[in-house]
């Protein structure tokens, strides 16, 4: 299944994509693509529905983030060895964990705002993993049973804030609009091997990133198991698993985003995103 949320900001409704690519309204079945709806039982209930029996959504509404009421937005850094090299950092011996604040979450085609004073705004296409079955101390062999599905994430980053201002990376990762998620949550049964997905990103038509999840240092199962040692994972938590090489920081010379630039990115089978960079609204 391809699950989604559509409609105006802060008023999104749950939906499902049918076989023809049309949106079907799920609001008569679930309140949101969130929480209990993402557990194995919730996913099974949705999978049993014939999309043709659901109301057809007219027009081309805005896509919201494909998961609602996200409790944790957890990110893994330097998870592709060639990206670590272009960043001038060592390949980590254990997963590098940082966070995006949930206020960073936005729709896949919403504008990305350049924060006041920003000089080094950057892009990162990433595979998103959405937790379905909650758990703690999850064995790696059981980890995939805790995954509800997968999505596209742009880990938008401000490199000066992240790397030059002291403290943790989080301040350069969690600004408003720095977390486009979607367009769809593709359930795990439709992604037989999350370590065999092509992911790519272009800016103004020039392709900068073109990689595969096969080259991740730590795979999805290992990441889920590892994180569960340090926190409980709950239904609807989102994990962004790292980016392949080709970010602006790694260009020679480095290249950063400017107002008016358009990012387009995607992952095979999981959909595409498009964001224009705009001035901060406030």
mmCIF file of C-alpha atoms in Angstrom:
data_model
loop_
_atom_site.group_PDB
_atom_site.id
_atom_site.type_symbol
_atom_site.label_atom_id
_atom_site.label_comp_id
_atom_site.label_asym_id
_atom_site.label_seq_id
_atom_site.Cartn_x
_atom_site.Cartn_y
_atom_site.Cartn_z
ATOM 1 C CA UNK A 1 0.000 0.000 0.000
ATOM 2 C CA UNK A 2 0.879 3.604 -0.476
ATOM 3 C CA UNK A 3 -0.513 5.594 2.437
ATOM 4 C CA UNK A 4 -0.523 9.379 2.475
ATOM 5 C CA UNK A 5 -1.908 12.541 4.005
ATOM 6 C CA UNK A 6 -3.418 15.288 1.890
ATOM 7 C CA UNK A 7 -4.948 18.716 2.279
ATOM 8 C CA UNK A 8 -4.013 22.110 3.731
ATOM 9 C CA UNK A 9 -1.223 22.473 6.284
ATOM 10 C CA UNK A 10 -2.379 21.360 9.764
ATOM 11 C CA UNK A 11 -5.650 20.041 8.282
ATOM 12 C CA UNK A 12 -4.407 16.959 6.432
ATOM 13 C CA UNK A 13 -6.652 13.936 5.958
ATOM 14 C CA UNK A 14 -5.526 10.298 5.683
ATOM 15 C CA UNK A 15 -5.553 8.725 2.264
ATOM 16 C CA UNK A 16 -4.475 5.798 0.142
ATOM 17 C CA UNK A 17 -3.188 5.720 -3.421
ATOM 18 C CA UNK A 18 -5.172 3.369 -5.659
ATOM 19 C CA UNK A 19 -3.852 1.297 -8.567
ATOM 20 C CA UNK A 20 -4.499 4.177 -10.989
ATOM 21 C CA UNK A 21 -2.540 6.667 -8.894
ATOM 22 C CA UNK A 22 -5.661 8.429 -7.602
ATOM 23 C CA UNK A 23 -6.088 9.432 -3.965
ATOM 24 C CA UNK A 24 -8.780 7.650 -1.962
ATOM 25 C CA UNK A 25 -10.024 9.170 1.292
ATOM 26 C CA UNK A 26 -9.415 7.086 4.438
ATOM 27 C CA UNK A 27 -10.870 9.546 6.949
ATOM 28 C CA UNK A 28 -13.946 7.346 7.408
ATOM 29 C CA UNK A 29 -11.669 4.486 8.478
ATOM 30 C CA UNK A 30 -8.831 6.066 10.492
ATOM 31 C CA UNK A 31 -8.273 9.463 12.007
ATOM 32 C CA UNK A 32 -4.716 9.783 10.676
ATOM 33 C CA UNK A 33 -1.766 7.863 9.269
ATOM 34 C CA UNK A 34 -0.278 7.762 12.742
ATOM 35 C CA UNK A 35 0.023 5.774 15.960
ATOM 36 C CA UNK A 36 -2.110 2.642 16.121
ATOM 37 C CA UNK A 37 -2.886 2.796 12.394
ATOM 38 C CA UNK A 38 0.773 1.926 11.775
ATOM 39 C CA UNK A 39 0.964 -1.139 14.008
ATOM 40 C CA UNK A 40 0.904 -4.540 12.279
ATOM 41 C CA UNK A 41 -2.784 -4.838 13.196
ATOM 42 C CA UNK A 42 -3.537 -1.359 11.879
ATOM 43 C CA UNK A 43 -1.715 -1.982 8.616
ATOM 44 C CA UNK A 44 -3.555 -5.301 8.189
ATOM 45 C CA UNK A 45 -6.905 -3.533 8.639
ATOM 46 C CA UNK A 46 -6.052 -0.991 5.951
ATOM 47 C CA UNK A 47 -4.693 -3.666 3.607
ATOM 48 C CA UNK A 48 -8.021 -5.490 3.743
ATOM 49 C CA UNK A 49 -9.854 -2.495 2.281
ATOM 50 C CA UNK A 50 -10.697 -2.408 -1.421
ATOM 51 C CA UNK A 51 -9.564 1.089 -2.467
ATOM 52 C CA UNK A 52 -12.445 1.233 -4.973
ATOM 53 C CA UNK A 53 -14.887 1.338 -2.047
ATOM 54 C CA UNK A 54 -13.308 4.520 -0.667
ATOM 55 C CA UNK A 55 -14.315 8.043 -1.725
ATOM 56 C CA UNK A 56 -12.290 9.398 -4.634
ATOM 57 C CA UNK A 57 -10.496 12.670 -3.924
ATOM 58 C CA UNK A 58 -10.981 15.184 -6.717
ATOM 59 C CA UNK A 59 -8.265 17.378 -8.162
ATOM 60 C CA UNK A 60 -4.637 17.506 -7.120
ATOM 61 C CA UNK A 61 -4.541 18.375 -3.426
ATOM 62 C CA UNK A 62 -1.375 19.188 -1.556
ATOM 63 C CA UNK A 63 0.490 16.221 -0.080
ATOM 64 C CA UNK A 64 1.351 16.576 3.592
ATOM 65 C CA UNK A 65 4.027 14.585 5.378
ATOM 66 C CA UNK A 66 2.986 10.949 4.967
ATOM 67 C CA UNK A 67 3.087 10.302 8.738
ATOM 68 C CA UNK A 68 1.181 12.356 11.283
ATOM 69 C CA UNK A 69 1.752 12.992 14.989
ATOM 70 C CA UNK A 70 5.408 11.949 14.770
ATOM 71 C CA UNK A 71 6.820 11.416 18.239
ATOM 72 C CA UNK A 72 10.520 11.166 17.337
ATOM 73 C CA UNK A 73 12.386 12.197 14.194
ATOM 74 C CA UNK A 74 15.701 10.355 14.525
ATOM 75 C CA UNK A 75 18.558 10.683 12.040
ATOM 76 C CA UNK A 76 21.685 8.675 11.310
ATOM 77 C CA UNK A 77 24.793 10.561 10.198
ATOM 78 C CA UNK A 78 27.719 9.537 7.988
ATOM 79 C CA UNK A 79 26.019 6.260 7.070
ATOM 80 C CA UNK A 80 27.574 6.026 3.593
ATOM 81 C CA UNK A 81 31.366 5.691 3.626
ATOM 82 C CA UNK A 82 31.836 7.851 0.524
ATOM 83 C CA UNK A 83 29.682 10.605 2.061
ATOM 84 C CA UNK A 84 31.807 10.470 5.218
ATOM 85 C CA UNK A 85 34.889 10.898 3.024
ATOM 86 C CA UNK A 86 33.483 13.915 1.166
ATOM 87 C CA UNK A 87 32.597 15.450 4.553
ATOM 88 C CA UNK A 88 36.171 14.973 5.779
ATOM 89 C CA UNK A 89 35.072 12.635 8.582
ATOM 90 C CA UNK A 90 35.903 9.061 9.535
ATOM 91 C CA UNK A 91 33.495 6.223 8.866
ATOM 92 C CA UNK A 92 31.807 5.683 12.236
ATOM 93 C CA UNK A 93 32.287 2.473 14.200
ATOM 94 C CA UNK A 94 28.724 2.782 15.527
ATOM 95 C CA UNK A 95 25.756 4.692 14.108
ATOM 96 C CA UNK A 96 25.921 8.464 14.630
ATOM 97 C CA UNK A 97 22.588 9.611 16.075
ATOM 98 C CA UNK A 98 21.124 13.098 15.949
ATOM 99 C CA UNK A 99 17.608 14.528 15.882
ATOM 100 C CA UNK A 100 15.396 16.740 13.832
ATOM 101 C CA UNK A 101 12.718 18.533 15.821
ATOM 102 C CA UNK A 102 9.203 17.553 14.781
ATOM 103 C CA UNK A 103 8.549 21.217 13.930
ATOM 104 C CA UNK A 104 10.904 20.669 10.964
ATOM 105 C CA UNK A 105 8.437 18.270 9.337
ATOM 106 C CA UNK A 106 6.679 19.475 6.209
ATOM 107 C CA UNK A 107 5.103 18.102 3.046
ATOM 108 C CA UNK A 108 7.206 16.658 0.229
ATOM 109 C CA UNK A 109 6.551 19.566 -2.126
ATOM 110 C CA UNK A 110 6.326 22.383 0.408
ATOM 111 C CA UNK A 111 8.825 25.239 0.154
ATOM 112 C CA UNK A 112 12.038 24.997 2.165
ATOM 113 C CA UNK A 113 12.707 28.203 4.071
ATOM 114 C CA UNK A 114 16.207 29.629 4.270
ATOM 115 C CA UNK A 115 16.735 30.651 7.911
ATOM 116 C CA UNK A 116 17.781 34.193 8.724
ATOM 117 C CA UNK A 117 21.531 34.537 8.361
ATOM 118 C CA UNK A 118 21.929 31.203 6.567
ATOM 119 C CA UNK A 119 24.924 30.940 4.223
ATOM 120 C CA UNK A 120 25.407 27.175 3.808
ATOM 121 C CA UNK A 121 22.030 25.551 3.130
ATOM 122 C CA UNK A 122 22.478 21.998 1.863
ATOM 123 C CA UNK A 123 20.528 18.967 0.644
ATOM 124 C CA UNK A 124 20.526 15.240 1.536
ATOM 125 C CA UNK A 125 18.227 12.623 -0.011
ATOM 126 C CA UNK A 126 17.608 9.827 2.482
ATOM 127 C CA UNK A 127 15.608 6.637 2.982
ATOM 128 C CA UNK A 128 13.051 7.106 5.748
ATOM 129 C CA UNK A 129 11.991 4.194 7.961
ATOM 130 C CA UNK A 130 8.698 4.412 9.862
ATOM 131 C CA UNK A 131 8.211 2.297 12.972
ATOM 132 C CA UNK A 132 5.061 0.212 13.201
ATOM 133 C CA UNK A 133 5.415 -2.247 16.066
ATOM 134 C CA UNK A 134 6.778 -0.564 19.210
ATOM 135 C CA UNK A 135 9.702 -2.072 21.071
ATOM 136 C CA UNK A 136 12.844 -1.802 23.196
ATOM 137 C CA UNK A 137 15.996 -3.906 23.026
ATOM 138 C CA UNK A 138 14.959 -5.315 19.656
ATOM 139 C CA UNK A 139 17.114 -8.130 18.300
ATOM 140 C CA UNK A 140 18.498 -7.384 14.859
ATOM 141 C CA UNK A 141 16.936 -10.620 13.590
ATOM 142 C CA UNK A 142 13.502 -9.306 14.615
ATOM 143 C CA UNK A 143 13.972 -5.678 13.652
ATOM 144 C CA UNK A 144 12.230 -5.716 10.279
ATOM 145 C CA UNK A 145 8.999 -6.875 11.942
ATOM 146 C CA UNK A 146 8.942 -3.468 13.674
ATOM 147 C CA UNK A 147 8.979 -1.503 10.393
ATOM 148 C CA UNK A 148 5.647 -0.239 9.040
ATOM 149 C CA UNK A 149 7.108 1.118 5.835
ATOM 150 C CA UNK A 150 9.450 3.455 4.008
ATOM 151 C CA UNK A 151 9.436 6.944 2.519
ATOM 152 C CA UNK A 152 11.573 9.654 0.952
ATOM 153 C CA UNK A 153 13.163 12.279 3.239
ATOM 154 C CA UNK A 154 15.211 15.364 2.407
ATOM 155 C CA UNK A 155 17.523 15.950 5.375
ATOM 156 C CA UNK A 156 17.898 19.675 4.695
ATOM 157 C CA UNK A 157 20.910 21.007 6.601
ATOM 158 C CA UNK A 158 22.542 24.342 7.387
ATOM 159 C CA UNK A 159 26.237 23.457 7.492
ATOM 160 C CA UNK A 160 27.483 26.551 9.315
ATOM 161 C CA UNK A 161 24.939 25.994 12.085
ATOM 162 C CA UNK A 162 25.723 22.273 12.127
ATOM 163 C CA UNK A 163 29.511 22.290 11.999
ATOM 164 C CA UNK A 164 30.850 25.739 12.855
ATOM 165 C CA UNK A 165 28.712 27.019 15.718
ATOM 166 C CA UNK A 166 29.685 24.588 18.484
ATOM 167 C CA UNK A 167 27.630 21.985 20.300
ATOM 168 C CA UNK A 168 25.739 19.180 18.577
ATOM 169 C CA UNK A 169 24.641 18.911 14.945
ATOM 170 C CA UNK A 170 20.985 19.380 15.873
ATOM 171 C CA UNK A 171 20.883 23.168 15.510
ATOM 172 C CA UNK A 172 21.789 22.855 11.822
ATOM 173 C CA UNK A 173 19.329 20.048 11.179
ATOM 174 C CA UNK A 174 16.052 20.997 12.824
ATOM 175 C CA UNK A 175 15.023 24.394 11.470
ATOM 176 C CA UNK A 176 11.439 24.766 10.281
ATOM 177 C CA UNK A 177 10.847 23.048 6.885
ATOM 178 C CA UNK A 178 14.122 21.067 7.146
ATOM 179 C CA UNK A 179 12.234 17.748 7.146
ATOM 180 C CA UNK A 180 10.159 17.105 3.999
ATOM 181 C CA UNK A 181 8.664 13.592 4.287
ATOM 182 C CA UNK A 182 6.707 11.698 1.623
ATOM 183 C CA UNK A 183 4.852 11.732 -0.694
ATOM 184 C CA UNK A 184 3.824 8.260 0.433
ATOM 185 C CA UNK A 185 4.464 5.766 3.173
ATOM 186 C CA UNK A 186 5.039 2.574 1.198
ATOM 187 C CA UNK A 187 4.276 -0.381 3.433
ATOM 188 C CA UNK A 188 7.067 -2.841 4.131
ATOM 189 C CA UNK A 189 5.452 -5.667 2.162
ATOM 190 C CA UNK A 190 6.024 -3.653 -1.040
ATOM 191 C CA UNK A 191 9.734 -3.109 -0.301
ATOM 192 C CA UNK A 192 11.243 -6.598 -0.162
ATOM 193 C CA UNK A 193 14.820 -5.310 0.197
ATOM 194 C CA UNK A 194 15.359 -1.802 1.595
ATOM 195 C CA UNK A 195 19.095 -2.275 0.954
ATOM 196 C CA UNK A 196 18.551 -2.319 -2.816
ATOM 197 C CA UNK A 197 16.984 1.071 -3.522
ATOM 198 C CA UNK A 198 18.339 3.772 -5.820
ATOM 199 C CA UNK A 199 18.111 7.308 -4.446
ATOM 200 C CA UNK A 200 18.936 10.555 -6.228
ATOM 201 C CA UNK A 201 18.711 14.338 -5.958
ATOM 202 C CA UNK A 202 19.083 17.226 -8.377
ATOM 203 C CA UNK A 203 19.159 21.002 -7.992
ATOM 204 C CA UNK A 204 17.816 23.120 -10.850
ATOM 205 C CA UNK A 205 18.024 20.087 -13.116
ATOM 206 C CA UNK A 206 21.647 19.178 -12.283
ATOM 207 C CA UNK A 207 22.001 15.779 -10.644
ATOM 208 C CA UNK A 208 24.260 15.845 -7.597
ATOM 209 C CA UNK A 209 23.340 12.618 -5.791
ATOM 210 C CA UNK A 210 22.842 9.212 -7.404
ATOM 211 C CA UNK A 211 23.402 6.325 -5.025
ATOM 212 C CA UNK A 212 22.031 3.113 -3.620
ATOM 213 C CA UNK A 213 21.085 1.972 -0.140
ATOM 214 C CA UNK A 214 23.272 -1.096 -0.805
ATOM 215 C CA UNK A 215 26.267 1.001 0.247
ATOM 216 C CA UNK A 216 24.923 2.004 3.658
ATOM 217 C CA UNK A 217 27.412 1.338 6.456
ATOM 218 C CA UNK A 218 24.634 0.252 8.831
ATOM 219 C CA UNK A 219 21.542 -1.325 7.279
ATOM 220 C CA UNK A 220 17.939 -0.787 8.317
ATOM 221 C CA UNK A 221 17.730 -3.825 10.610
ATOM 222 C CA UNK A 222 20.953 -2.885 12.418
ATOM 223 C CA UNK A 223 19.826 0.741 12.816
ATOM 224 C CA UNK A 224 16.431 -0.202 14.294
ATOM 225 C CA UNK A 225 18.035 -2.666 16.705
ATOM 226 C CA UNK A 226 20.776 -0.209 17.691
ATOM 227 C CA UNK A 227 18.407 2.690 18.367
ATOM 228 C CA UNK A 228 16.178 0.489 20.511
ATOM 229 C CA UNK A 229 19.035 0.039 22.996
ATOM 230 C CA UNK A 230 18.921 3.745 23.838
ATOM 231 C CA UNK A 231 15.223 4.589 23.541
ATOM 232 C CA UNK A 232 11.896 2.888 23.103
ATOM 233 C CA UNK A 233 10.676 3.036 19.530
ATOM 234 C CA UNK A 234 6.989 3.858 19.120
ATOM 235 C CA UNK A 235 4.515 3.558 16.277
ATOM 236 C CA UNK A 236 4.998 6.492 13.932
ATOM 237 C CA UNK A 237 8.569 7.312 14.906
ATOM 238 C CA UNK A 238 10.550 8.281 11.805
ATOM 239 C CA UNK A 239 14.190 7.331 11.192
ATOM 240 C CA UNK A 240 16.211 9.030 8.452
ATOM 241 C CA UNK A 241 19.021 6.652 7.553
ATOM 242 C CA UNK A 242 21.751 8.805 6.006
ATOM 243 C CA UNK A 243 22.681 10.127 2.583
ATOM 244 C CA UNK A 244 24.921 9.011 -0.286
ATOM 245 C CA UNK A 245 27.678 11.308 -1.617
ATOM 246 C CA UNK A 246 26.974 14.408 -3.663
ATOM 247 C CA UNK A 247 25.851 16.921 -1.040
ATOM 248 C CA UNK A 248 26.728 20.594 -1.479
ATOM 249 C CA UNK A 249 29.340 20.443 1.272
ATOM 250 C CA UNK A 250 31.241 17.813 -0.720
ATOM 251 C CA UNK A 251 31.436 19.739 -4.001
ATOM 252 C CA UNK A 252 34.763 21.261 -5.008
ATOM 253 C CA UNK A 253 34.347 24.092 -4.268
ATOM 254 C CA UNK A 254 31.339 23.612 -1.960
ATOM 255 C CA UNK A 255 28.002 24.661 -3.438
ATOM 256 C CA UNK A 256 25.069 25.736 -1.309
ATOM 257 C CA UNK A 257 21.432 26.518 -1.969
ATOM 258 C CA UNK A 258 20.140 30.003 -2.723
ATOM 259 C CA UNK A 259 16.638 31.434 -2.690
ATOM 260 C CA UNK A 260 14.891 30.327 -5.871
ATOM 261 C CA UNK A 261 16.769 27.038 -6.275
ATOM 262 C CA UNK A 262 14.572 23.972 -6.807
ATOM 263 C CA UNK A 263 15.457 20.567 -5.365
ATOM 264 C CA UNK A 264 13.985 17.432 -6.909
ATOM 265 C CA UNK A 265 14.696 14.066 -5.318
ATOM 266 C CA UNK A 266 13.363 10.541 -5.115
ATOM 267 C CA UNK A 267 13.829 6.886 -4.310
ATOM 268 C CA UNK A 268 12.824 4.100 -6.670
ATOM 269 C CA UNK A 269 9.327 2.886 -5.773
ATOM 270 C CA UNK A 270 8.863 5.447 -2.983
ATOM 271 C CA UNK A 271 8.041 8.537 -5.023
ATOM 272 C CA UNK A 272 9.534 11.964 -5.618
ATOM 273 C CA UNK A 273 9.689 15.342 -3.888
ATOM 274 C CA UNK A 274 10.163 18.886 -5.214
ATOM 275 C CA UNK A 275 11.000 21.894 -3.040
ATOM 276 C CA UNK A 276 11.745 25.513 -3.900
ATOM 277 C CA UNK A 277 13.981 27.479 -1.534
ATOM 278 C CA UNK A 278 12.303 30.644 -0.223
ATOM 279 C CA UNK A 279 13.094 33.355 2.302
ATOM 280 C CA UNK A 280 12.095 32.646 5.892
ATOM 281 C CA UNK A 281 8.548 33.802 6.533
ATOM 282 C CA UNK A 282 9.272 35.276 9.968
#
